[in-house]
Amino acid sequence: MKTRFSLTLAAAVAAVAIGAGTLATVAATHVSNAQIDDWQMQGSSTHAASPVWRLRLTAAFGNTAAREALADVLVSSAQLDERREGVELYRQLALDGAPGAQATLGRLLLRGLPGIAPDYAESRRWLAPAALREPVDAQAAYDLATLYRNGYGIARDNALAIHWLTRAAQAGLPLAQFQLANEYRFGTTLPHDDALALQWLTRAANAELPEANLALAIAYRNGELGMARNDDEYWAHVKESEHDLKHVSRQ
């Protein structure tokens, strides 16, 4: 009788465990993206145990958004082992084909993290698919341009650097637009072309890049890029660059 009772109790405990596991699975897989974003924000800003634990639990049940959020929190940790775990989690996500994770991993490996050295070869491996797909990941294309322009882990290649810089500019990255404008303006690696320089500089300025508005102000003051001198435009762009800087400082 005792043996039968023990078996019945064990079965009940197992059923409760299975039920709890089922509930946990359902709960983890039905977490909203808004909740995950909230845990990510809390985890990144405070690294409190609760939001990180919740992300870990949800990620463990295969929630891709939670896995990416957890990776983002971990790579910003003050603990080296957690930063390494975050990079490895991004690597797993990249291997699974997650587009955002591929671009982020490429960016992290390009710059490195405290205690984690850059890996330019692997960085290039993950940046390339992000920069090639549609819609283009503009930052990934810009990072590829940086690799080829500076010869990080590969021979310098100005043609490829300009190719990726142009792709980033066309995809709307203001810093890439500004740098491409300078390439046309100064004719270092591209033929000198004031019209194209002005076109890209204007696009970057319209996107509120402070450097671009300041460059336009100077061009109006000096009568450059095929434009007549214009004090009104000069002061207008000076003020716009100051506005842009305040906007950047608040971000």
PDB file of C-alpha atoms in Angstrom:
ATOM      1  CA  MET A   1       0.000   0.000   0.000  1.00  0.00           C
ATOM      2  CA  LYS A   2       2.851   2.298   0.938  1.00  0.00           C
ATOM      3  CA  THR A   3       4.597   1.569  -2.352  1.00  0.00           C
ATOM      4  CA  ARG A   4       1.419   2.322  -4.283  1.00  0.00           C
ATOM      5  CA  PHE A   5       0.974   5.583  -2.361  1.00  0.00           C
ATOM      6  CA  SER A   6       4.596   6.571  -3.129  1.00  0.00           C
ATOM      7  CA  LEU A   7       4.075   5.867  -6.803  1.00  0.00           C
ATOM      8  CA  THR A   8       0.863   7.884  -6.824  1.00  0.00           C
ATOM      9  CA  LEU A   9       2.609  10.807  -5.085  1.00  0.00           C
ATOM     10  CA  ALA A  10       5.513  10.620  -7.504  1.00  0.00           C
ATOM     11  CA  ALA A  11       3.086  10.636 -10.428  1.00  0.00           C
ATOM     12  CA  ALA A  12       1.311  13.649  -8.972  1.00  0.00           C
ATOM     13  CA  VAL A  13       4.585  15.502  -8.488  1.00  0.00           C
ATOM     14  CA  ALA A  14       5.604  14.664 -12.048  1.00  0.00           C
ATOM     15  CA  ALA A  15       2.242  15.863 -13.348  1.00  0.00           C
ATOM     16  CA  VAL A  16       2.606  19.127 -11.450  1.00  0.00           C
ATOM     17  CA  ALA A  17       6.133  19.545 -12.817  1.00  0.00           C
ATOM     18  CA  ILE A  18       4.967  18.842 -16.355  1.00  0.00           C
ATOM     19  CA  GLY A  19       2.054  21.222 -15.923  1.00  0.00           C
ATOM     20  CA  ALA A  20       4.336  23.910 -14.545  1.00  0.00           C
ATOM     21  CA  GLY A  21       6.719  23.377 -17.423  1.00  0.00           C
ATOM     22  CA  THR A  22       3.874  23.648 -19.907  1.00  0.00           C
ATOM     23  CA  LEU A  23       2.663  26.855 -18.288  1.00  0.00           C
ATOM     24  CA  ALA A  24       6.189  28.251 -18.304  1.00  0.00           C
ATOM     25  CA  THR A  25       6.553  27.390 -21.986  1.00  0.00           C
ATOM     26  CA  VAL A  26       3.242  29.042 -22.845  1.00  0.00           C
ATOM     27  CA  ALA A  27       4.094  32.096 -20.748  1.00  0.00           C
ATOM     28  CA  ALA A  28       7.561  32.471 -22.265  1.00  0.00           C
ATOM     29  CA  THR A  29       6.412  32.057 -25.843  1.00  0.00           C
ATOM     30  CA  HIS A  30       3.505  34.480 -25.509  1.00  0.00           C
ATOM     31  CA  VAL A  31       5.446  37.405 -24.059  1.00  0.00           C
ATOM     32  CA  SER A  32       4.784  40.579 -26.052  1.00  0.00           C
ATOM     33  CA  ASN A  33       7.550  42.453 -27.831  1.00  0.00           C
ATOM     34  CA  ALA A  34       6.648  45.507 -25.747  1.00  0.00           C
ATOM     35  CA  GLN A  35       7.357  43.521 -22.571  1.00  0.00           C
ATOM     36  CA  ILE A  36      10.650  42.286 -23.988  1.00  0.00           C
ATOM     37  CA  ASP A  37      11.609  45.847 -24.906  1.00  0.00           C
ATOM     38  CA  ASP A  38      10.824  46.928 -21.348  1.00  0.00           C
ATOM     39  CA  TRP A  39      12.989  44.171 -19.846  1.00  0.00           C
ATOM     40  CA  GLN A  40      15.770  45.053 -22.297  1.00  0.00           C
ATOM     41  CA  MET A  41      15.649  48.715 -21.297  1.00  0.00           C
ATOM     42  CA  GLN A  42      15.695  47.852 -17.590  1.00  0.00           C
ATOM     43  CA  GLY A  43      18.460  45.321 -18.053  1.00  0.00           C
ATOM     44  CA  SER A  44      20.659  47.655 -20.089  1.00  0.00           C
ATOM     45  CA  SER A  45      20.227  50.621 -17.756  1.00  0.00           C
ATOM     46  CA  THR A  46      20.408  48.869 -14.383  1.00  0.00           C
ATOM     47  CA  HIS A  47      21.524  45.270 -15.050  1.00  0.00           C
ATOM     48  CA  ALA A  48      19.094  44.299 -12.293  1.00  0.00           C
ATOM     49  CA  ALA A  49      18.680  40.561 -11.825  1.00  0.00           C
ATOM     50  CA  SER A  50      14.920  40.419 -12.441  1.00  0.00           C
ATOM     51  CA  PRO A  51      14.676  41.705 -16.058  1.00  0.00           C
ATOM     52  CA  VAL A  52      17.795  39.766 -17.077  1.00  0.00           C
ATOM     53  CA  TRP A  53      16.378  36.581 -15.536  1.00  0.00           C
ATOM     54  CA  ARG A  54      13.063  37.115 -17.322  1.00  0.00           C
ATOM     55  CA  LEU A  55      14.875  37.586 -20.627  1.00  0.00           C
ATOM     56  CA  ARG A  56      16.913  34.450 -20.002  1.00  0.00           C
ATOM     57  CA  LEU A  57      13.770  32.425 -19.271  1.00  0.00           C
ATOM     58  CA  THR A  58      11.920  33.706 -22.336  1.00  0.00           C
ATOM     59  CA  ALA A  59      14.984  33.234 -24.550  1.00  0.00           C
ATOM     60  CA  ALA A  60      15.419  29.670 -23.271  1.00  0.00           C
ATOM     61  CA  PHE A  61      12.037  28.788 -24.804  1.00  0.00           C
ATOM     62  CA  GLY A  62      13.163  29.952 -28.233  1.00  0.00           C
ATOM     63  CA  ASN A  63      11.780  33.492 -28.358  1.00  0.00           C
ATOM     64  CA  THR A  64      14.068  35.175 -30.915  1.00  0.00           C
ATOM     65  CA  ALA A  65      13.240  38.719 -29.824  1.00  0.00           C
ATOM     66  CA  ALA A  66      14.135  37.807 -26.242  1.00  0.00           C
ATOM     67  CA  ARG A  67      17.392  36.193 -27.374  1.00  0.00           C
ATOM     68  CA  GLU A  68      18.399  39.363 -29.226  1.00  0.00           C
ATOM     69  CA  ALA A  69      17.364  41.544 -26.290  1.00  0.00           C
ATOM     70  CA  LEU A  70      19.342  39.374 -23.886  1.00  0.00           C
ATOM     71  CA  ALA A  71      22.404  39.510 -26.121  1.00  0.00           C
ATOM     72  CA  ASP A  72      22.150  43.302 -26.236  1.00  0.00           C
ATOM     73  CA  VAL A  73      21.965  43.514 -22.434  1.00  0.00           C
ATOM     74  CA  LEU A  74      24.870  41.121 -21.922  1.00  0.00           C
ATOM     75  CA  VAL A  75      27.322  42.849 -24.274  1.00  0.00           C
ATOM     76  CA  SER A  76      26.847  46.073 -22.301  1.00  0.00           C
ATOM     77  CA  SER A  77      27.561  44.353 -18.984  1.00  0.00           C
ATOM     78  CA  ALA A  78      30.440  45.380 -16.725  1.00  0.00           C
ATOM     79  CA  GLN A  79      31.309  41.670 -16.367  1.00  0.00           C
ATOM     80  CA  LEU A  80      33.676  40.230 -18.978  1.00  0.00           C
ATOM     81  CA  ASP A  81      32.104  36.762 -18.824  1.00  0.00           C
ATOM     82  CA  GLU A  82      28.686  38.257 -19.574  1.00  0.00           C
ATOM     83  CA  ARG A  83      30.073  40.304 -22.469  1.00  0.00           C
ATOM     84  CA  ARG A  84      31.570  37.132 -23.912  1.00  0.00           C
ATOM     85  CA  GLU A  85      28.260  35.327 -23.415  1.00  0.00           C
ATOM     86  CA  GLY A  86      26.485  38.160 -25.223  1.00  0.00           C
ATOM     87  CA  VAL A  87      28.854  37.975 -28.199  1.00  0.00           C
ATOM     88  CA  GLU A  88      28.389  34.205 -28.365  1.00  0.00           C
ATOM     89  CA  LEU A  89      24.616  34.607 -28.235  1.00  0.00           C
ATOM     90  CA  TYR A  90      24.782  37.090 -31.108  1.00  0.00           C
ATOM     91  CA  ARG A  91      26.931  34.566 -32.988  1.00  0.00           C
ATOM     92  CA  GLN A  92      24.296  31.840 -32.520  1.00  0.00           C
ATOM     93  CA  LEU A  93      21.575  34.217 -33.698  1.00  0.00           C
ATOM     94  CA  ALA A  94      23.671  35.202 -36.723  1.00  0.00           C
ATOM     95  CA  LEU A  95      24.181  31.537 -37.620  1.00  0.00           C
ATOM     96  CA  ASP A  96      20.410  31.088 -37.343  1.00  0.00           C
ATOM     97  CA  GLY A  97      20.012  33.804 -39.972  1.00  0.00           C
ATOM     98  CA  ALA A  98      18.717  36.676 -37.829  1.00  0.00           C
ATOM     99  CA  PRO A  99      19.475  39.775 -39.979  1.00  0.00           C
ATOM    100  CA  GLY A 100      19.759  42.262 -37.135  1.00  0.00           C
ATOM    101  CA  ALA A 101      22.033  39.950 -35.171  1.00  0.00           C
ATOM    102  CA  GLN A 102      24.365  39.528 -38.157  1.00  0.00           C
ATOM    103  CA  ALA A 103      24.794  43.284 -38.529  1.00  0.00           C
ATOM    104  CA  THR A 104      25.212  43.826 -34.793  1.00  0.00           C
ATOM    105  CA  LEU A 105      27.753  41.024 -34.440  1.00  0.00           C
ATOM    106  CA  GLY A 106      29.727  42.409 -37.379  1.00  0.00           C
ATOM    107  CA  ARG A 107      29.726  45.846 -35.745  1.00  0.00           C
ATOM    108  CA  LEU A 108      30.810  44.489 -32.349  1.00  0.00           C
ATOM    109  CA  LEU A 109      33.638  42.463 -33.875  1.00  0.00           C
ATOM    110  CA  LEU A 110      34.799  45.481 -35.875  1.00  0.00           C
ATOM    111  CA  ARG A 111      35.153  47.674 -32.800  1.00  0.00           C
ATOM    112  CA  GLY A 112      35.749  45.095 -30.090  1.00  0.00           C
ATOM    113  CA  LEU A 113      34.591  45.341 -26.487  1.00  0.00           C
ATOM    114  CA  PRO A 114      36.487  45.843 -23.227  1.00  0.00           C
ATOM    115  CA  GLY A 115      38.419  42.601 -22.806  1.00  0.00           C
ATOM    116  CA  ILE A 116      37.350  41.321 -26.246  1.00  0.00           C
ATOM    117  CA  ALA A 117      39.638  42.145 -29.162  1.00  0.00           C
ATOM    118  CA  PRO A 118      38.272  43.014 -32.620  1.00  0.00           C
ATOM    119  CA  ASP A 119      38.062  40.199 -35.162  1.00  0.00           C
ATOM    120  CA  TYR A 120      38.089  41.871 -38.569  1.00  0.00           C
ATOM    121  CA  ALA A 121      37.769  38.682 -40.616  1.00  0.00           C
ATOM    122  CA  GLU A 122      34.651  37.498 -38.783  1.00  0.00           C
ATOM    123  CA  SER A 123      33.329  41.048 -38.723  1.00  0.00           C
ATOM    124  CA  ARG A 124      33.498  41.163 -42.523  1.00  0.00           C
ATOM    125  CA  ARG A 125      31.778  37.777 -42.725  1.00  0.00           C
ATOM    126  CA  TRP A 126      28.669  39.081 -40.954  1.00  0.00           C
ATOM    127  CA  LEU A 127      28.603  42.643 -42.257  1.00  0.00           C
ATOM    128  CA  ALA A 128      28.549  41.538 -45.897  1.00  0.00           C
ATOM    129  CA  PRO A 129      25.150  39.765 -45.915  1.00  0.00           C
ATOM    130  CA  ALA A 130      23.586  42.617 -43.911  1.00  0.00           C
ATOM    131  CA  ALA A 131      24.892  45.170 -46.406  1.00  0.00           C
ATOM    132  CA  LEU A 132      23.866  43.126 -49.451  1.00  0.00           C
ATOM    133  CA  ARG A 133      20.263  42.307 -48.538  1.00  0.00           C
ATOM    134  CA  GLU A 134      17.283  44.526 -49.289  1.00  0.00           C
ATOM    135  CA  PRO A 135      16.500  46.725 -47.543  1.00  0.00           C
ATOM    136  CA  VAL A 136      20.151  47.563 -47.021  1.00  0.00           C
ATOM    137  CA  ASP A 137      21.501  47.825 -43.499  1.00  0.00           C
ATOM    138  CA  ALA A 138      23.143  51.220 -44.028  1.00  0.00           C
ATOM    139  CA  GLN A 139      25.345  50.974 -40.946  1.00  0.00           C
ATOM    140  CA  ALA A 140      26.659  47.563 -42.032  1.00  0.00           C
ATOM    141  CA  ALA A 141      27.576  48.988 -45.459  1.00  0.00           C
ATOM    142  CA  TYR A 142      29.318  51.923 -43.785  1.00  0.00           C
ATOM    143  CA  ASP A 143      31.243  49.552 -41.502  1.00  0.00           C
ATOM    144  CA  LEU A 144      32.387  47.552 -44.528  1.00  0.00           C
ATOM    145  CA  ALA A 145      33.589  50.796 -46.113  1.00  0.00           C
ATOM    146  CA  THR A 146      35.567  51.474 -42.931  1.00  0.00           C
ATOM    147  CA  LEU A 147      37.196  48.035 -43.106  1.00  0.00           C
ATOM    148  CA  TYR A 148      38.321  48.478 -46.700  1.00  0.00           C
ATOM    149  CA  ARG A 149      39.290  52.142 -46.357  1.00  0.00           C
ATOM    150  CA  ASN A 150      41.563  51.472 -43.381  1.00  0.00           C
ATOM    151  CA  GLY A 151      42.774  48.016 -44.333  1.00  0.00           C
ATOM    152  CA  TYR A 152      41.498  46.355 -41.166  1.00  0.00           C
ATOM    153  CA  GLY A 153      42.384  42.678 -41.504  1.00  0.00           C
ATOM    154  CA  ILE A 154      42.562  43.010 -45.286  1.00  0.00           C
ATOM    155  CA  ALA A 155      44.476  44.970 -47.901  1.00  0.00           C
ATOM    156  CA  ARG A 156      43.215  48.522 -48.371  1.00  0.00           C
ATOM    157  CA  ASP A 157      40.865  48.789 -51.311  1.00  0.00           C
ATOM    158  CA  ASN A 158      39.644  52.296 -52.156  1.00  0.00           C
ATOM    159  CA  ALA A 159      37.278  51.057 -54.850  1.00  0.00           C
ATOM    160  CA  LEU A 160      35.458  48.713 -52.464  1.00  0.00           C
ATOM    161  CA  ALA A 161      35.495  51.363 -49.742  1.00  0.00           C
ATOM    162  CA  ILE A 162      33.747  53.821 -52.077  1.00  0.00           C
ATOM    163  CA  HIS A 163      31.339  51.113 -53.250  1.00  0.00           C
ATOM    164  CA  TRP A 164      30.149  50.403 -49.699  1.00  0.00           C
ATOM    165  CA  LEU A 165      30.216  54.062 -48.703  1.00  0.00           C
ATOM    166  CA  THR A 166      27.954  54.883 -51.658  1.00  0.00           C
ATOM    167  CA  ARG A 167      25.606  52.034 -50.752  1.00  0.00           C
ATOM    168  CA  ALA A 168      25.393  53.339 -47.168  1.00  0.00           C
ATOM    169  CA  ALA A 169      24.757  56.883 -48.417  1.00  0.00           C
ATOM    170  CA  GLN A 170      22.043  55.728 -50.814  1.00  0.00           C
ATOM    171  CA  ALA A 171      20.442  53.795 -47.939  1.00  0.00           C
ATOM    172  CA  GLY A 172      20.152  57.051 -46.005  1.00  0.00           C
ATOM    173  CA  LEU A 173      23.023  57.108 -43.490  1.00  0.00           C
ATOM    174  CA  PRO A 174      23.850  60.825 -42.975  1.00  0.00           C
ATOM    175  CA  LEU A 175      27.486  60.278 -41.987  1.00  0.00           C
ATOM    176  CA  ALA A 176      28.050  58.230 -45.152  1.00  0.00           C
ATOM    177  CA  GLN A 177      26.391  60.968 -47.217  1.00  0.00           C
ATOM    178  CA  PHE A 178      28.682  63.573 -45.650  1.00  0.00           C
ATOM    179  CA  GLN A 179      31.811  61.512 -46.286  1.00  0.00           C
ATOM    180  CA  LEU A 180      30.762  60.752 -49.860  1.00  0.00           C
ATOM    181  CA  ALA A 181      30.222  64.492 -50.413  1.00  0.00           C
ATOM    182  CA  ASN A 182      33.793  65.086 -49.262  1.00  0.00           C
ATOM    183  CA  GLU A 183      35.086  62.408 -51.638  1.00  0.00           C
ATOM    184  CA  TYR A 184      33.505  64.292 -54.556  1.00  0.00           C
ATOM    185  CA  ARG A 185      34.455  67.676 -53.150  1.00  0.00           C
ATOM    186  CA  PHE A 186      38.159  67.047 -52.672  1.00  0.00           C
ATOM    187  CA  GLY A 187      38.683  64.480 -55.429  1.00  0.00           C
ATOM    188  CA  THR A 188      40.875  62.168 -53.340  1.00  0.00           C
ATOM    189  CA  THR A 189      39.453  58.847 -54.537  1.00  0.00           C
ATOM    190  CA  LEU A 190      36.650  60.048 -56.815  1.00  0.00           C
ATOM    191  CA  PRO A 191      36.707  62.593 -59.661  1.00  0.00           C
ATOM    192  CA  HIS A 192      36.091  66.104 -58.374  1.00  0.00           C
ATOM    193  CA  ASP A 193      32.417  66.992 -58.825  1.00  0.00           C
ATOM    194  CA  ASP A 194      30.968  70.020 -57.014  1.00  0.00           C
ATOM    195  CA  ALA A 195      27.399  69.227 -58.084  1.00  0.00           C
ATOM    196  CA  LEU A 196      27.467  65.725 -56.588  1.00  0.00           C
ATOM    197  CA  ALA A 197      29.303  66.996 -53.527  1.00  0.00           C
ATOM    198  CA  LEU A 198      26.578  69.580 -52.958  1.00  0.00           C
ATOM    199  CA  GLN A 199      23.844  67.002 -53.545  1.00  0.00           C
ATOM    200  CA  TRP A 200      25.172  64.612 -50.889  1.00  0.00           C
ATOM    201  CA  LEU A 201      26.097  67.400 -48.497  1.00  0.00           C
ATOM    202  CA  THR A 202      22.575  68.799 -48.717  1.00  0.00           C
ATOM    203  CA  ARG A 203      21.035  65.393 -48.040  1.00  0.00           C
ATOM    204  CA  ALA A 204      23.221  64.961 -44.953  1.00  0.00           C
ATOM    205  CA  ALA A 205      22.379  68.484 -43.779  1.00  0.00           C
ATOM    206  CA  ASN A 206      18.657  67.844 -44.230  1.00  0.00           C
ATOM    207  CA  ALA A 207      19.103  64.787 -41.997  1.00  0.00           C
ATOM    208  CA  GLU A 208      20.402  67.158 -39.291  1.00  0.00           C
ATOM    209  CA  LEU A 209      24.044  66.095 -39.353  1.00  0.00           C
ATOM    210  CA  PRO A 210      25.878  69.005 -37.661  1.00  0.00           C
ATOM    211  CA  GLU A 211      29.062  68.614 -39.711  1.00  0.00           C
ATOM    212  CA  ALA A 212      27.088  68.802 -42.940  1.00  0.00           C
ATOM    213  CA  ASN A 213      25.262  72.002 -42.009  1.00  0.00           C
ATOM    214  CA  LEU A 214      28.506  73.599 -40.884  1.00  0.00           C
ATOM    215  CA  ALA A 215      30.211  72.589 -44.153  1.00  0.00           C
ATOM    216  CA  LEU A 216      27.319  74.104 -46.105  1.00  0.00           C
ATOM    217  CA  ALA A 217      27.594  77.305 -44.048  1.00  0.00           C
ATOM    218  CA  ILE A 218      31.278  77.616 -44.922  1.00  0.00           C
ATOM    219  CA  ALA A 219      30.560  76.884 -48.575  1.00  0.00           C
ATOM    220  CA  TYR A 220      28.017  79.724 -48.669  1.00  0.00           C
ATOM    221  CA  ARG A 221      30.387  82.064 -46.862  1.00  0.00           C
ATOM    222  CA  ASN A 222      33.256  81.371 -49.282  1.00  0.00           C
ATOM    223  CA  GLY A 223      31.229  80.889 -52.454  1.00  0.00           C
ATOM    224  CA  GLU A 224      32.244  77.252 -52.933  1.00  0.00           C
ATOM    225  CA  LEU A 225      30.625  74.195 -54.557  1.00  0.00           C
ATOM    226  CA  GLY A 226      29.451  76.330 -57.462  1.00  0.00           C
ATOM    227  CA  MET A 227      27.403  78.622 -55.210  1.00  0.00           C
ATOM    228  CA  ALA A 228      27.570  82.403 -54.905  1.00  0.00           C
ATOM    229  CA  ARG A 229      28.460  83.881 -51.544  1.00  0.00           C
ATOM    230  CA  ASN A 230      25.374  84.292 -49.421  1.00  0.00           C
ATOM    231  CA  ASP A 231      25.572  85.629 -45.861  1.00  0.00           C
ATOM    232  CA  ASP A 232      21.938  84.835 -45.119  1.00  0.00           C
ATOM    233  CA  GLU A 233      22.406  81.176 -46.043  1.00  0.00           C
ATOM    234  CA  TYR A 234      25.696  81.137 -44.145  1.00  0.00           C
ATOM    235  CA  TRP A 235      24.034  82.231 -40.896  1.00  0.00           C
ATOM    236  CA  ALA A 236      21.008  80.019 -41.489  1.00  0.00           C
ATOM    237  CA  HIS A 237      23.208  76.911 -41.719  1.00  0.00           C
ATOM    238  CA  VAL A 238      25.370  77.995 -38.768  1.00  0.00           C
ATOM    239  CA  LYS A 239      22.210  78.208 -36.659  1.00  0.00           C
ATOM    240  CA  GLU A 240      21.011  74.878 -38.033  1.00  0.00           C
ATOM    241  CA  SER A 241      24.312  73.218 -37.111  1.00  0.00           C
ATOM    242  CA  GLU A 242      23.974  74.597 -33.563  1.00  0.00           C
ATOM    243  CA  HIS A 243      20.432  73.219 -33.402  1.00  0.00           C
ATOM    244  CA  ASP A 244      21.685  69.836 -34.644  1.00  0.00           C
ATOM    245  CA  LEU A 245      24.392  69.732 -31.970  1.00  0.00           C
ATOM    246  CA  LYS A 246      21.845  70.409 -29.232  1.00  0.00           C
ATOM    247  CA  HIS A 247      19.640  67.663 -30.647  1.00  0.00           C
ATOM    248  CA  VAL A 248      22.571  65.213 -30.644  1.00  0.00           C
ATOM    249  CA  SER A 249      23.532  66.139 -27.067  1.00  0.00           C
ATOM    250  CA  ARG A 250      20.016  65.279 -25.872  1.00  0.00           C
ATOM    251  CA  GLN A 251      20.048  61.797 -27.399  1.00  0.00           C
TER     252      GLN A 251
END
